[in-house]
Amino acid sequence: MPELPEVEALALDLRGRLRDRAIVKVHVAAFSALKTFDPPLSALEGTLVEDVTRHGKYLDIQASGLHLVLHLARAGWIRWRDEVPTVPPKPSNKSPLAVRIVLDDGAGLDVTEAGTRKSLAMYIVREPGDVPGLASLGPDPLADEFTIDVLRGILEREGRKQIKGVLRHQGTIAGIGNAYSDELLHAARMSPFKPANSLDDEELQTLYDAIRTVLGDAVQRSAGLAASELKGEKKSHLAVHGRTGLPCPVCGDTVREVSFADSSLQYCPTCQTGGKPLADRRMSRLLK
């Protein structure tokens, strides 16, 4: 799933490609992707792109006072095409294409979604706040306003909830997902199951520094990369996420996994849990 650093890089890349370009047509190949009806899709035709920005994990293409907002969900992505086909795409369950944006010189964007679980969303709105999920976002962890006191207040309000879930909940902190919550907690040497309100002052400072450093470094590495390069860049710098069974790059211990119904987390026992493996009930049941 694209998270804050990748979406920030996508916004930067698209800003350079789209600004001051006219949108000629927006084709919807997956009707489930379009979540709004007013303004109509046709209202974008002939608009001039003014900017491309990010709100959490949402991309916002601003065009002549309207906003085309994209949430790429778990398996969505954006592909730049120097020349798009002249024939409009046909809806198909076998094609990953969800949306095609055609520009005034024949170039454009293909918004795709892999797999059968379709969660990608596109909104045409007058104001970004008209998008329900965007309106309820928590603070951006890289914004100047995200101070250590803001983080302290968030953790205190969340009480005994597990720190992993708090970090990745978009209404609490915007932009951090499954991968980077694993990475932040590994950098902070903290168990993903640690209660949010149990951090002492030193642990709070360590977590805050990890959030700013891990995400900030990822944004800097991704800046200037084309969309086609971002996934590889992200994967090559992950310390624990997606690395089950491999050695931890810090201590050499084996990276472990806890599986859930539709996701999993990865961690290093030596770095994060005092050497003790966390209980993985799903895997335990399979081994009985």
Short mmCIF file of C-alpha atoms in Angstrom, two decimals:
data_model
loop_
_atom_site.label_atom_id
_atom_site.label_comp_id
_atom_site.label_asym_id
_atom_site.label_seq_id
_atom_site.Cartn_x
_atom_site.Cartn_y
_atom_site.Cartn_z
CA MET A 1 0.00 0.00 0.00
CA PRO A 2 1.41 3.43 -0.90
CA GLU A 3 2.08 5.37 2.30
CA LEU A 4 3.15 8.92 3.10
CA PRO A 5 6.64 8.88 1.49
CA GLU A 6 5.47 7.28 -1.77
CA VAL A 7 2.37 9.47 -2.06
CA GLU A 8 4.48 12.56 -1.37
CA ALA A 9 6.87 11.50 -4.15
CA LEU A 10 3.96 10.80 -6.51
CA ALA A 11 2.58 14.28 -5.83
CA LEU A 12 5.96 15.85 -6.55
CA ASP A 13 6.41 13.87 -9.76
CA LEU A 14 2.88 14.57 -11.00
CA ARG A 15 3.13 18.26 -10.11
CA GLY A 16 6.00 18.61 -12.55
CA ARG A 17 4.19 16.66 -15.28
CA LEU A 18 0.66 18.07 -14.91
CA ARG A 19 0.90 21.70 -13.81
CA ASP A 20 -0.48 24.12 -16.41
CA ARG A 21 -1.70 21.21 -18.55
CA ALA A 22 -5.32 20.83 -19.59
CA ILE A 23 -7.36 17.73 -18.77
CA VAL A 24 -9.15 16.64 -21.94
CA LYS A 25 -10.97 13.56 -20.67
CA VAL A 26 -11.25 11.27 -17.68
CA HIS A 27 -12.26 7.70 -18.53
CA VAL A 28 -13.52 5.42 -15.76
CA ALA A 29 -12.86 1.77 -16.54
CA ALA A 30 -13.82 0.49 -13.07
CA PHE A 31 -17.11 2.10 -12.10
CA SER A 32 -16.64 1.14 -8.45
CA ALA A 33 -13.71 3.57 -8.27
CA LEU A 34 -15.78 6.73 -8.74
CA LYS A 35 -17.33 7.70 -5.41
CA THR A 36 -19.00 11.03 -6.26
CA PHE A 37 -21.51 12.34 -8.80
CA ASP A 38 -21.63 16.10 -8.14
CA PRO A 39 -19.72 17.76 -9.73
CA PRO A 40 -20.02 15.34 -12.67
CA LEU A 41 -16.96 13.75 -14.23
CA SER A 42 -17.46 15.90 -17.32
CA ALA A 43 -16.79 19.03 -15.24
CA LEU A 44 -13.08 18.21 -15.39
CA GLU A 45 -12.95 18.41 -19.18
CA GLY A 46 -11.05 21.50 -20.26
CA THR A 47 -9.80 22.35 -16.77
CA LEU A 48 -6.21 23.47 -16.20
CA VAL A 49 -4.13 21.68 -13.58
CA GLU A 50 -2.94 24.16 -10.96
CA ASP A 51 -1.20 21.89 -8.46
CA VAL A 52 -0.84 18.34 -7.13
CA THR A 53 -0.66 17.90 -3.36
CA ARG A 54 -0.93 15.22 -0.69
CA HIS A 55 -3.26 14.83 2.29
CA GLY A 56 -2.16 11.77 4.28
CA LYS A 57 -2.35 8.95 1.71
CA TYR A 58 -4.65 10.93 -0.62
CA LEU A 59 -3.46 12.55 -3.87
CA ASP A 60 -5.16 15.83 -4.77
CA ILE A 61 -5.04 17.07 -8.37
CA GLN A 62 -6.33 20.66 -8.30
CA ALA A 63 -7.76 21.81 -11.63
CA SER A 64 -9.57 25.11 -12.24
CA GLY A 65 -11.11 25.16 -8.79
CA LEU A 66 -12.05 21.47 -8.71
CA HIS A 67 -10.22 18.64 -6.97
CA LEU A 68 -9.68 15.17 -8.38
CA VAL A 69 -8.78 13.23 -5.25
CA LEU A 70 -7.35 9.70 -5.44
CA HIS A 71 -6.91 7.14 -2.69
CA LEU A 72 -4.81 4.28 -4.03
CA ALA A 73 -5.78 1.86 -1.23
CA ARG A 74 -3.83 -1.38 -0.88
CA ALA A 75 -3.02 -2.24 -4.49
CA GLY A 76 -3.49 0.95 -6.48
CA TRP A 77 -0.79 2.73 -8.47
CA ILE A 78 -0.29 5.47 -11.07
CA ARG A 79 1.48 4.97 -14.37
CA TRP A 80 2.54 7.85 -16.62
CA ARG A 81 2.03 7.34 -20.35
CA ASP A 82 3.69 9.58 -22.94
CA GLU A 83 0.89 8.62 -25.30
CA VAL A 84 -2.46 7.17 -24.27
CA PRO A 85 -4.56 5.08 -26.69
CA THR A 86 -7.10 7.06 -28.68
CA VAL A 87 -9.78 4.41 -28.08
CA PRO A 88 -11.42 4.78 -24.64
CA PRO A 89 -10.83 1.80 -22.32
CA LYS A 90 -13.62 -0.72 -21.93
CA PRO A 91 -14.68 -1.86 -18.46
CA SER A 92 -13.21 -5.28 -17.72
CA ASN A 93 -12.83 -7.41 -14.60
CA LYS A 94 -9.62 -8.83 -16.07
CA SER A 95 -7.88 -5.45 -16.55
CA PRO A 96 -6.16 -3.61 -13.68
CA LEU A 97 -7.00 -0.25 -15.27
CA ALA A 98 -9.42 1.77 -13.12
CA VAL A 99 -9.12 5.34 -14.43
CA ARG A 100 -7.39 7.02 -17.37
CA ILE A 101 -6.71 10.78 -17.40
CA VAL A 102 -6.01 12.21 -20.87
CA LEU A 103 -4.08 15.48 -21.25
CA ASP A 104 -4.07 18.08 -24.00
CA ASP A 105 -0.99 16.70 -25.79
CA GLY A 106 -2.11 13.06 -25.83
CA ALA A 107 -0.10 12.02 -22.78
CA GLY A 108 -1.80 10.98 -19.58
CA LEU A 109 -2.11 8.84 -16.48
CA ASP A 110 -3.35 5.32 -15.96
CA VAL A 111 -4.61 4.65 -12.44
CA THR A 112 -4.46 0.91 -11.86
CA GLU A 113 -5.40 -1.54 -9.14
CA ALA A 114 -4.05 -5.09 -8.94
CA GLY A 115 -5.96 -8.05 -7.56
CA THR A 116 -9.65 -8.75 -7.13
CA ARG A 117 -10.24 -6.74 -3.96
CA LYS A 118 -11.20 -3.34 -5.37
CA SER A 119 -10.76 -0.52 -2.87
CA LEU A 120 -9.26 2.26 -5.01
CA ALA A 121 -11.32 5.45 -4.82
CA MET A 122 -11.63 8.63 -6.91
CA TYR A 123 -13.59 11.71 -5.86
CA ILE A 124 -14.46 14.85 -7.85
CA VAL A 125 -15.14 17.58 -5.29
CA ARG A 126 -15.14 21.35 -4.89
CA GLU A 127 -13.18 21.23 -1.64
CA PRO A 128 -10.84 18.47 -0.33
CA GLY A 129 -12.83 18.41 2.90
CA ASP A 130 -15.81 17.09 0.93
CA VAL A 131 -14.07 13.70 0.84
CA PRO A 132 -15.23 11.85 3.99
CA GLY A 133 -11.99 10.04 4.76
CA LEU A 134 -9.87 13.07 4.07
CA ALA A 135 -11.99 15.30 6.29
CA SER A 136 -11.37 13.01 9.28
CA LEU A 137 -7.59 12.71 8.90
CA GLY A 138 -5.35 13.17 11.90
CA PRO A 139 -2.29 15.46 11.85
CA ASP A 140 0.46 14.97 9.30
CA PRO A 141 3.53 13.54 11.10
CA LEU A 142 5.98 15.60 9.03
CA ALA A 143 4.18 18.92 9.47
CA ASP A 144 5.80 21.57 11.66
CA GLU A 145 2.69 21.49 13.83
CA PHE A 146 3.29 17.82 14.70
CA THR A 147 5.31 18.38 17.88
CA ILE A 148 6.25 15.92 20.58
CA ASP A 149 3.47 17.40 22.71
CA VAL A 150 0.95 16.62 19.95
CA LEU A 151 2.19 13.01 19.90
CA ARG A 152 2.01 12.85 23.70
CA GLY A 153 -1.60 14.01 23.64
CA ILE A 154 -2.53 11.45 20.98
CA LEU A 155 -1.01 8.56 22.92
CA GLU A 156 -2.64 9.63 26.17
CA ARG A 157 -6.05 9.83 24.50
CA GLU A 158 -5.65 6.37 22.96
CA GLY A 159 -5.14 4.80 26.37
CA ARG A 160 -4.25 1.10 26.41
CA LYS A 161 -4.60 0.58 22.66
CA GLN A 162 -1.62 -1.12 21.03
CA ILE A 163 0.89 1.39 19.69
CA LYS A 164 1.03 -0.31 16.27
CA GLY A 165 -2.69 0.25 15.67
CA VAL A 166 -2.54 3.83 16.94
CA LEU A 167 0.26 4.76 14.54
CA ARG A 168 -1.50 3.38 11.47
CA HIS A 169 -5.01 4.71 12.19
CA GLN A 170 -5.55 7.54 9.71
CA GLY A 171 -7.93 9.45 11.95
CA THR A 172 -5.21 9.61 14.59
CA ILE A 173 -2.07 10.27 12.50
CA ALA A 174 -2.28 10.68 8.72
CA GLY A 175 -0.12 8.79 6.23
CA ILE A 176 1.43 5.94 8.24
CA GLY A 177 0.35 2.47 7.18
CA ASN A 178 1.27 -1.12 7.92
CA ALA A 179 4.79 -0.99 6.51
CA TYR A 180 6.03 2.23 8.05
CA SER A 181 4.43 1.54 11.44
CA ASP A 182 6.59 -1.62 11.54
CA GLU A 183 9.63 0.41 10.53
CA LEU A 184 9.03 3.20 13.05
CA LEU A 185 8.61 0.78 15.93
CA HIS A 186 11.74 -1.12 14.94
CA ALA A 187 13.71 2.13 14.82
CA ALA A 188 12.29 3.07 18.24
CA ARG A 189 13.08 -0.45 19.60
CA MET A 190 9.48 -0.76 20.76
CA SER A 191 7.02 -3.68 20.80
CA PRO A 192 4.07 -3.25 18.43
CA PHE A 193 1.80 -4.41 21.27
CA LYS A 194 2.99 -1.81 23.79
CA PRO A 195 0.07 0.22 25.22
CA ALA A 196 -0.01 3.72 23.79
CA ASN A 197 -0.24 5.50 27.13
CA SER A 198 2.57 3.51 28.79
CA LEU A 199 5.51 5.39 27.24
CA ASP A 200 7.78 7.28 29.61
CA ASP A 201 9.41 10.57 28.55
CA GLU A 202 12.48 8.87 27.08
CA GLU A 203 10.42 6.38 25.08
CA LEU A 204 8.17 9.19 23.83
CA GLN A 205 11.17 11.15 22.59
CA THR A 206 12.61 8.05 20.92
CA LEU A 207 9.34 7.30 19.11
CA TYR A 208 8.90 10.92 18.04
CA ASP A 209 12.47 11.01 16.66
CA ALA A 210 11.86 7.73 14.81
CA ILE A 211 8.68 9.09 13.20
CA ARG A 212 10.38 12.25 11.99
CA THR A 213 13.60 10.53 10.91
CA VAL A 214 12.30 7.35 9.23
CA LEU A 215 9.54 9.13 7.32
CA GLY A 216 11.67 12.19 6.57
CA ASP A 217 14.53 10.10 5.19
CA ALA A 218 12.12 8.06 3.06
CA VAL A 219 10.62 11.25 1.61
CA GLN A 220 14.08 12.59 0.78
CA ARG A 221 15.15 9.34 -0.89
CA SER A 222 11.94 9.21 -2.93
CA ALA A 223 11.97 12.84 -4.07
CA GLY A 224 12.63 13.10 -7.79
CA LEU A 225 11.99 9.43 -8.53
CA ALA A 226 9.48 8.45 -11.18
CA ALA A 227 6.45 6.44 -10.11
CA SER A 228 7.94 3.30 -11.66
CA GLU A 229 10.93 3.48 -9.28
CA LEU A 230 9.17 4.14 -5.99
CA LYS A 231 8.13 0.60 -5.04
CA GLY A 232 11.66 -0.74 -5.49
CA GLU A 233 13.14 2.14 -3.51
CA LYS A 234 10.78 1.54 -0.60
CA LYS A 235 11.36 -2.21 -0.46
CA SER A 236 15.15 -1.87 -0.59
CA HIS A 237 15.22 0.25 2.58
CA LEU A 238 12.82 -1.67 4.83
CA ALA A 239 14.45 -3.13 7.93
CA VAL A 240 11.72 -5.54 9.11
CA HIS A 241 8.49 -5.12 7.16
CA GLY A 242 8.07 -7.86 4.56
CA ARG A 243 11.32 -9.50 5.74
CA THR A 244 10.01 -12.44 7.78
CA GLY A 245 12.74 -15.06 8.26
CA LEU A 246 15.56 -12.74 7.22
CA PRO A 247 18.20 -11.33 9.57
CA CYS A 248 17.55 -8.01 11.28
CA PRO A 249 19.98 -5.46 9.76
CA VAL A 250 20.69 -4.06 13.24
CA CYS A 251 21.32 -7.11 15.42
CA GLY A 252 21.16 -10.14 13.11
CA ASP A 253 18.26 -11.86 14.89
CA THR A 254 15.60 -13.44 12.71
CA VAL A 255 12.71 -11.14 11.80
CA ARG A 256 9.43 -12.61 13.08
CA GLU A 257 5.81 -12.16 12.01
CA VAL A 258 2.39 -11.95 13.64
CA SER A 259 -0.47 -12.74 11.25
CA PHE A 260 -4.00 -11.36 11.36
CA ALA A 261 -7.08 -12.02 9.23
CA ASP A 262 -6.08 -9.70 6.38
CA SER A 263 -2.64 -8.38 7.29
CA SER A 264 0.53 -9.11 9.24
CA LEU A 265 3.23 -7.27 11.13
CA GLN A 266 6.94 -7.92 11.28
CA TYR A 267 9.37 -7.18 14.13
CA CYS A 268 12.74 -8.10 15.57
CA PRO A 269 12.55 -9.89 18.97
CA THR A 270 16.00 -8.77 20.09
CA CYS A 271 15.51 -5.12 19.14
CA GLN A 272 11.87 -4.77 20.18
CA THR A 273 10.58 -7.38 22.62
CA GLY A 274 13.50 -8.31 24.87
CA GLY A 275 14.21 -11.41 22.81
CA LYS A 276 10.75 -12.90 23.34
CA PRO A 277 8.67 -13.86 20.28
CA LEU A 278 5.15 -12.43 20.24
CA ALA A 279 2.23 -14.84 20.21
CA ASP A 280 0.90 -15.52 16.73
CA ARG A 281 -2.43 -17.24 17.33
CA ARG A 282 -3.18 -17.86 13.65
CA MET A 283 0.13 -19.61 13.05
CA SER A 284 -0.23 -21.52 16.33
CA ARG A 285 -3.56 -22.95 15.19
CA LEU A 286 -2.02 -24.06 11.91
CA LEU A 287 0.75 -25.90 13.72
CA LYS A 288 -1.59 -27.91 16.00
#
